[in-house]
Tab-separated table of C-alpha atoms in Angstrom:
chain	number	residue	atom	x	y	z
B	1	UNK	CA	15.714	1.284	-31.888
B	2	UNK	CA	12.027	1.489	-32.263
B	3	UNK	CA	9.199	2.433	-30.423
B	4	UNK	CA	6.444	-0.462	-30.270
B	5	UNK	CA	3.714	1.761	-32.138
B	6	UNK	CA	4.158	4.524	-34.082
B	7	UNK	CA	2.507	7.569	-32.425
B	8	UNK	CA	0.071	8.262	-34.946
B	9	UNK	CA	-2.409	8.862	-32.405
B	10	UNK	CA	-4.169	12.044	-31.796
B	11	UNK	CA	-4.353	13.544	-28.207
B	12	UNK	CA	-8.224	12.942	-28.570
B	13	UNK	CA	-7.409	9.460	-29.476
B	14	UNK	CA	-5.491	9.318	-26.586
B	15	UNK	CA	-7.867	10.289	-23.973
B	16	UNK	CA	-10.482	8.028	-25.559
B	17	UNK	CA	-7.957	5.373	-24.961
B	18	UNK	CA	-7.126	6.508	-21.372
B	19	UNK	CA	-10.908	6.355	-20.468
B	20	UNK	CA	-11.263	2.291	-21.687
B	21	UNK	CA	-8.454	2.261	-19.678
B	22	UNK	CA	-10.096	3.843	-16.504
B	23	UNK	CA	-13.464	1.823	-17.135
B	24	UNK	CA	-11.811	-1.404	-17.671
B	25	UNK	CA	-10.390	-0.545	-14.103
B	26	UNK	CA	-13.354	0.434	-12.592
B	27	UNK	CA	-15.287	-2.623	-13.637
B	28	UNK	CA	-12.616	-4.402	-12.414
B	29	UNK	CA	-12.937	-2.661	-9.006
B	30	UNK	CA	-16.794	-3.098	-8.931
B	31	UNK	CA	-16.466	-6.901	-9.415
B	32	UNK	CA	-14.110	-7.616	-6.547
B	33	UNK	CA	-16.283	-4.523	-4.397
B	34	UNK	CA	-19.607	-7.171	-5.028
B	35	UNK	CA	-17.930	-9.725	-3.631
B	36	UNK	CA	-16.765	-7.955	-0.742
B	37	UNK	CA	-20.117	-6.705	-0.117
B	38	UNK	CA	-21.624	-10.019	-0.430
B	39	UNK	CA	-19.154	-11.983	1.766
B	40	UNK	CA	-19.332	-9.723	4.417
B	41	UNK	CA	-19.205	-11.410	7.299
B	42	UNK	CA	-15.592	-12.666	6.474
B	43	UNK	CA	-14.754	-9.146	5.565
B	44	UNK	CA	-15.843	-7.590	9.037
B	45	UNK	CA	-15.396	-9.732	11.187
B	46	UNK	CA	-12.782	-11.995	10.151
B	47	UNK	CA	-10.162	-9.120	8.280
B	48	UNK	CA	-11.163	-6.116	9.669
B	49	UNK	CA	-12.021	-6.746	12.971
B	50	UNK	CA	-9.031	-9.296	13.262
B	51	UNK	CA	-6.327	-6.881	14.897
B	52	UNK	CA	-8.696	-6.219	17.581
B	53	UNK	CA	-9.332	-9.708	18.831
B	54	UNK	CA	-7.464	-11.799	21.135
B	55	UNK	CA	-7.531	-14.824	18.946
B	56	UNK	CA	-5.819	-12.596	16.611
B	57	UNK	CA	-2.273	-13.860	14.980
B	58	UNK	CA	0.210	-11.086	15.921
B	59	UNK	CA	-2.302	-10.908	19.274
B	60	UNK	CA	-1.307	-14.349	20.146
B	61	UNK	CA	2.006	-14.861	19.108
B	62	UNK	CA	2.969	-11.467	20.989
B	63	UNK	CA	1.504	-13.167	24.472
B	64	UNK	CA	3.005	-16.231	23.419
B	65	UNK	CA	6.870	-14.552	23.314
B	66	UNK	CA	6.027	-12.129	26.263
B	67	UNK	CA	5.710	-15.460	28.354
B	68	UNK	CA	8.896	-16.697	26.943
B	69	UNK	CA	10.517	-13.647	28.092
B	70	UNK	CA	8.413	-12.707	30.618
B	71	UNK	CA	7.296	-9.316	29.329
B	72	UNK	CA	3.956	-8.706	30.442
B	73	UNK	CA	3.871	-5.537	28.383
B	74	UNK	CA	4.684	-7.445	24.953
B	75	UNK	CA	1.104	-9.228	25.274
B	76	UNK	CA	-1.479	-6.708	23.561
B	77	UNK	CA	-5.609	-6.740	22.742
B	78	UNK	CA	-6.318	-9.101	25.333
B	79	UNK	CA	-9.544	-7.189	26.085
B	80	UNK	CA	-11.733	-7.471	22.985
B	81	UNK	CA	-12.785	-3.472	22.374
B	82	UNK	CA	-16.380	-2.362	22.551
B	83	UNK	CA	-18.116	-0.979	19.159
B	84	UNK	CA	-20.875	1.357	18.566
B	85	UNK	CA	-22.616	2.733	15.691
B	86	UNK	CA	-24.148	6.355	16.227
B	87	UNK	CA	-25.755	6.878	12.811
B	88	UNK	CA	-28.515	5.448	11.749
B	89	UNK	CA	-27.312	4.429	8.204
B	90	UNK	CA	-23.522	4.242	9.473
B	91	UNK	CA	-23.557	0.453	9.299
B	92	UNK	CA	-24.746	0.428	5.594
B	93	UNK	CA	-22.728	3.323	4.417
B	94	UNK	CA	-19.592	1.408	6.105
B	95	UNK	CA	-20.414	-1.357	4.460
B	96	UNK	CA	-20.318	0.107	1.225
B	97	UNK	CA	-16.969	1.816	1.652
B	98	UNK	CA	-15.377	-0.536	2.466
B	99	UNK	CA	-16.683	-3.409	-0.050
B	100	UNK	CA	-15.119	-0.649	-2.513
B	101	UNK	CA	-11.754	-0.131	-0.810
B	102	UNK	CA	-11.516	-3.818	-0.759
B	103	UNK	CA	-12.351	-4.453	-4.458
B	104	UNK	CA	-9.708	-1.862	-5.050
B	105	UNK	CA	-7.099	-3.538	-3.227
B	106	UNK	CA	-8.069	-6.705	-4.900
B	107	UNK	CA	-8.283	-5.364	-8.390
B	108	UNK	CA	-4.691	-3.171	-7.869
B	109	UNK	CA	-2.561	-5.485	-9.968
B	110	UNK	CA	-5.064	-5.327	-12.867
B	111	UNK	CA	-5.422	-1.489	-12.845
B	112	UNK	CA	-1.299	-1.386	-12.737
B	113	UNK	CA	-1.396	-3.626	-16.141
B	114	UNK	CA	-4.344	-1.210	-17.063
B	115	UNK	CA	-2.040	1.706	-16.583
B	116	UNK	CA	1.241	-0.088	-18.181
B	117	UNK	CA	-0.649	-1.145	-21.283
B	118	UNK	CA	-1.759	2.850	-21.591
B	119	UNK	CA	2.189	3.628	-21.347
B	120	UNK	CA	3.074	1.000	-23.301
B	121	UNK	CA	2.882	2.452	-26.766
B	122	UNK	CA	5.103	5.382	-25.793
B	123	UNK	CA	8.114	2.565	-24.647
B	124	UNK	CA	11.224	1.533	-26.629
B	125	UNK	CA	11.545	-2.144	-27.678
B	126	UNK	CA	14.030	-2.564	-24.698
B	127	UNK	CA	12.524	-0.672	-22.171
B	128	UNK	CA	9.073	-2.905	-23.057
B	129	UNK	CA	11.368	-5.699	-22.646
B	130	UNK	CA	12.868	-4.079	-19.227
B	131	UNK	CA	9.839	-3.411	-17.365
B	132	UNK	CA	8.155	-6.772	-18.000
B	133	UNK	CA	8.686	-7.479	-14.718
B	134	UNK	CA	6.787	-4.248	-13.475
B	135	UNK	CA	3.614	-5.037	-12.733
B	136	UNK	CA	4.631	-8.255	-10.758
B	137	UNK	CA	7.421	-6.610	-8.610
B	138	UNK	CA	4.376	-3.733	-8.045
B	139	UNK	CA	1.791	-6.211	-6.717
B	140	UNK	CA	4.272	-8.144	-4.747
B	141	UNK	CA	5.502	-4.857	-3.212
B	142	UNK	CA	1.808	-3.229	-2.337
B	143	UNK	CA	0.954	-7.273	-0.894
B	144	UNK	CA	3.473	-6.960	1.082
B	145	UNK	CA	2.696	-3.188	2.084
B	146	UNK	CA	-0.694	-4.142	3.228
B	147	UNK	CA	0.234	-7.610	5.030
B	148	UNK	CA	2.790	-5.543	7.176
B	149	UNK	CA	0.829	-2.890	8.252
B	150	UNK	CA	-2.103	-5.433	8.921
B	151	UNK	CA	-0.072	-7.866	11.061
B	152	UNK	CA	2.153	-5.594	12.328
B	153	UNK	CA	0.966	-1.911	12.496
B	154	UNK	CA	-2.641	-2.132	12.611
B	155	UNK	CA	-2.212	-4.313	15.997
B	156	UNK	CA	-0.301	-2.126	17.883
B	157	UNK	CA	-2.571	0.954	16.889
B	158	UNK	CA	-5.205	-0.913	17.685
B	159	UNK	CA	-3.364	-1.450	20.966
B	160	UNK	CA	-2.344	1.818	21.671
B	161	UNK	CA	-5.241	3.639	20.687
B	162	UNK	CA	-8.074	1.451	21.830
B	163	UNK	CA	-6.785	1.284	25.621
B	164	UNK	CA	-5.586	4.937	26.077
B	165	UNK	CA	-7.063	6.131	28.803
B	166	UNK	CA	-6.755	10.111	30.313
B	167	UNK	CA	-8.720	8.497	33.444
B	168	UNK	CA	-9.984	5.149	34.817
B	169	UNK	CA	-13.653	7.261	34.814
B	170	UNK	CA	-13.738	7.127	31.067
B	171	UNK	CA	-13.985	4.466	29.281
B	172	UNK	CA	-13.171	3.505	26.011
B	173	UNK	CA	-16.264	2.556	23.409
B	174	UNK	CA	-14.872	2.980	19.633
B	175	UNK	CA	-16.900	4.700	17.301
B	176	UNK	CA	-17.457	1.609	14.672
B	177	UNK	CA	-16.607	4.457	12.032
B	178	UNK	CA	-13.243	5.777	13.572
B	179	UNK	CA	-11.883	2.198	13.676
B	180	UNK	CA	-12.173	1.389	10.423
B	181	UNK	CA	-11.186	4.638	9.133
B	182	UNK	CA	-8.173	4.079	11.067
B	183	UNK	CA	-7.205	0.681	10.289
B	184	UNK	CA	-7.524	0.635	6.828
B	185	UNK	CA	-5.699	3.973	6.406
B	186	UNK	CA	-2.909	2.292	8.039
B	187	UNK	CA	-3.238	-0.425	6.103
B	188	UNK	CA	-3.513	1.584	2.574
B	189	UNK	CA	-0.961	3.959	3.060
B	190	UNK	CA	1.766	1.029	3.777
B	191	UNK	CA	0.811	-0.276	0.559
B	192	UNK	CA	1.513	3.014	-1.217
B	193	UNK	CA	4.741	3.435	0.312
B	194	UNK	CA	6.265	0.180	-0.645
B	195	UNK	CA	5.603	1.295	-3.686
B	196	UNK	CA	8.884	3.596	-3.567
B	197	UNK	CA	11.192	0.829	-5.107
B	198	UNK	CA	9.044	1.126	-8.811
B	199	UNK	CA	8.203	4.691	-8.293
B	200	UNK	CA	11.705	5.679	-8.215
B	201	UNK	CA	12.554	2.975	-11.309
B	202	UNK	CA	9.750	5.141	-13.792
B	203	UNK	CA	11.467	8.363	-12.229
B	204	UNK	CA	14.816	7.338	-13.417
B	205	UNK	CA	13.793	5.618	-16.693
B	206	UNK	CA	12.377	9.420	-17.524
B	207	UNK	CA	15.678	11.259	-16.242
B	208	UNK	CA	13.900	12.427	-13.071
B	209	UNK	CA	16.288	10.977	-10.554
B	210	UNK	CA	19.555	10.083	-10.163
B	211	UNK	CA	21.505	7.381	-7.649
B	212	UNK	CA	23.311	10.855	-7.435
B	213	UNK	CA	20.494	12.786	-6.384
B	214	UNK	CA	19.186	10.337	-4.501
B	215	UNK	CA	22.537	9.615	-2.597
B	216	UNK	CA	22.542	13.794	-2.397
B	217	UNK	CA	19.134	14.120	-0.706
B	218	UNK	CA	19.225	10.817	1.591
B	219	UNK	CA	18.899	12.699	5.136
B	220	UNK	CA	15.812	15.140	3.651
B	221	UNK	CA	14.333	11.625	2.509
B	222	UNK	CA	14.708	9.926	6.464
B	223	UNK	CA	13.172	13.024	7.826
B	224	UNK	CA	10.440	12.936	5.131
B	225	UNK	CA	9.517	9.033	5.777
B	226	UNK	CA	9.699	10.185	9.542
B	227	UNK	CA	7.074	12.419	8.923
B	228	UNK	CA	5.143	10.211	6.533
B	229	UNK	CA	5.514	7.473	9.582
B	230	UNK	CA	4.382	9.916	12.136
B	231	UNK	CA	1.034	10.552	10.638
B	232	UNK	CA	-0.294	7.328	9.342
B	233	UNK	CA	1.012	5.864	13.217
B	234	UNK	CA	-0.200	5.949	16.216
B	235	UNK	CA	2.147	8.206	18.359
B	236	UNK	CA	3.828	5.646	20.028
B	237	UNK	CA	7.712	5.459	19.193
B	238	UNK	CA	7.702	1.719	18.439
B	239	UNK	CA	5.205	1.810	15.538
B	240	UNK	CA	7.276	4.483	14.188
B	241	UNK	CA	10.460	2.401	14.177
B	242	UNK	CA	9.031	-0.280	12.904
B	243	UNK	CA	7.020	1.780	9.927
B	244	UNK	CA	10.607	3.954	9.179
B	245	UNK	CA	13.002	0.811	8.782
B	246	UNK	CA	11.029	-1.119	5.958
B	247	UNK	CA	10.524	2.474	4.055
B	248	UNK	CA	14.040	3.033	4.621
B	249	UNK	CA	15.431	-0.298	3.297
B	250	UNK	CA	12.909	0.088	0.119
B	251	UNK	CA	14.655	3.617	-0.392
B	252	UNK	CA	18.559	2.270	-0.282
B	253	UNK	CA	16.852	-0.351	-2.735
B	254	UNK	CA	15.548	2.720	-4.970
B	255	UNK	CA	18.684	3.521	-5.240
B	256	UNK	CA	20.694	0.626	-6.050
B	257	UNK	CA	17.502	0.483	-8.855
B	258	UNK	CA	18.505	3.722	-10.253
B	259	UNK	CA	22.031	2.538	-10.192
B	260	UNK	CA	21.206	-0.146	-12.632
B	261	UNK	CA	18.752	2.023	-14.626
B	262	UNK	CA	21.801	4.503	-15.235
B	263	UNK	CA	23.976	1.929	-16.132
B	264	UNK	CA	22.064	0.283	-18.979
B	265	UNK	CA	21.341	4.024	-20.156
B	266	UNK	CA	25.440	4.587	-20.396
B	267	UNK	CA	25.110	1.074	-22.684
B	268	UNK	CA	22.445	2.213	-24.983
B	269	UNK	CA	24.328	5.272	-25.884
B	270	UNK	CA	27.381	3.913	-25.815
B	271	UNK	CA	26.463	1.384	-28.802
């Protein structure tokens, strides 16, 4: 069983490699960031702004079942929320940010195959052959990351944030800044997370993990994702549920992953 290149690299060689690598990436990030910046108006005020209006999807469909079941409470962002800008170049350096944090999202599936072709060279025939399939299951998993917390999360934050009140005598105007900060943190970090499945696949290709360990360590892993769920939330109880089940359900799939990883190991060696 051989490795795809023979490592006659130096380490030299290897960071000059790793930084084509990292430009290829950025580039990659800077053409999708462009765009973004360019097409603006659908970024603002059709994406980001979208949780907070009433037109919204989840925003309608929410008032739409809380007539069904008549459950006033169910129907949320009714009231569109007030914006202000209190710097004077906070709409151009938002706009910035976020054309990059968009191009970045964009671009993630390329700068995974970026990363994977660094790897690459390192990898058996058969684990080349194994984690083919990678890069796909990582973009699917980080899509669907970022279209749960955005049609899901992000809402009820929005929701729960946005029309907290201490008093009727104060009322809510949203620093411009804070609610995008807010929203796409939500929306970034849920991408990460559902990330767990193929983080903990690379962990137990490399002997890091076990199903065992895993298995061992399950309750320290809930309380862990109820902490990670606690801070990128709102703290409101039902955002928490809903962020802890999905992380959850990726983490009994981690393990049935490692399951499979450990089994094919016991094959190699037993040949």
């Amino acid at each position: 069983m051989s490795k795809s290149q023979p490592p006659e690299m130096t380490f030299l060689d290897h960071l000059e490699e790793l930084r084509w690598h990292i430009i290829r990436s950025f580039l990659a990030i800077l053409v999708f960031a462009v765009l973004a910046f360019v097409f603006k108006n659908f970024v603002f005020d059709v994406v980001l702004l979208g949780p907070s209006r009433p037109d919204f999807f989840t925003n309608q469909y929410l008032c739409q079942l809380s007539e069904i079941l008549q459950l006033p409470a169910l129907c949320i962002n009714q009231t569109q929320l007030k914006f202000q800008n209190i710097n004077m170049s906070g709409q151009f350096t938002m706009h910035i940010w976020i054309a990059f944090v968009a191009g970045a999202v964009a671009a993630f599936p390329y700068i995974f195959y970026e990363f994977w072709r660094f790897v690459r060279p390192a990898l058996y025939e058969k684990e080349i052959e194994h984690s083919r399939g990678a890069i796909f299951a990582a973009s699917v998993l980080f899509s669907l990351g970022i279209l749960f917390a955005y049609y899901i999360i992000a809402p009820l934050s929005v929701f729960f944030l946005g029309s907290y009140q201490v008093s009727e005598s104060v009322e809510n105007i949203i620093n411009f800044g804070s609610y995008v900060s807010t929203v796409s943190s939500i929306v970034l970090a849920s991408g990460v997370m559902f990330e767990l499945p193929v983080f903990i696949y690379f962990l137990s290709k490399v002997g890091l993990v076990t199903p065992a360990f895993l298995k061992k360590y399950r309750r320290h892993a809930i309380v862990l994702i109820l902490a990670v769920a606690a801070i990128i939330t709102p703290p409101d109880v039902i955002s928490q549920i809903m962020v802890c089940f999905p992380l959850i359900l990726l983490y009994e799939t981690g393990i049935i992953i490692a399951k499979r990883v450990e089994r094919k190991k016991e094959k190699e060696f037993a040949q």
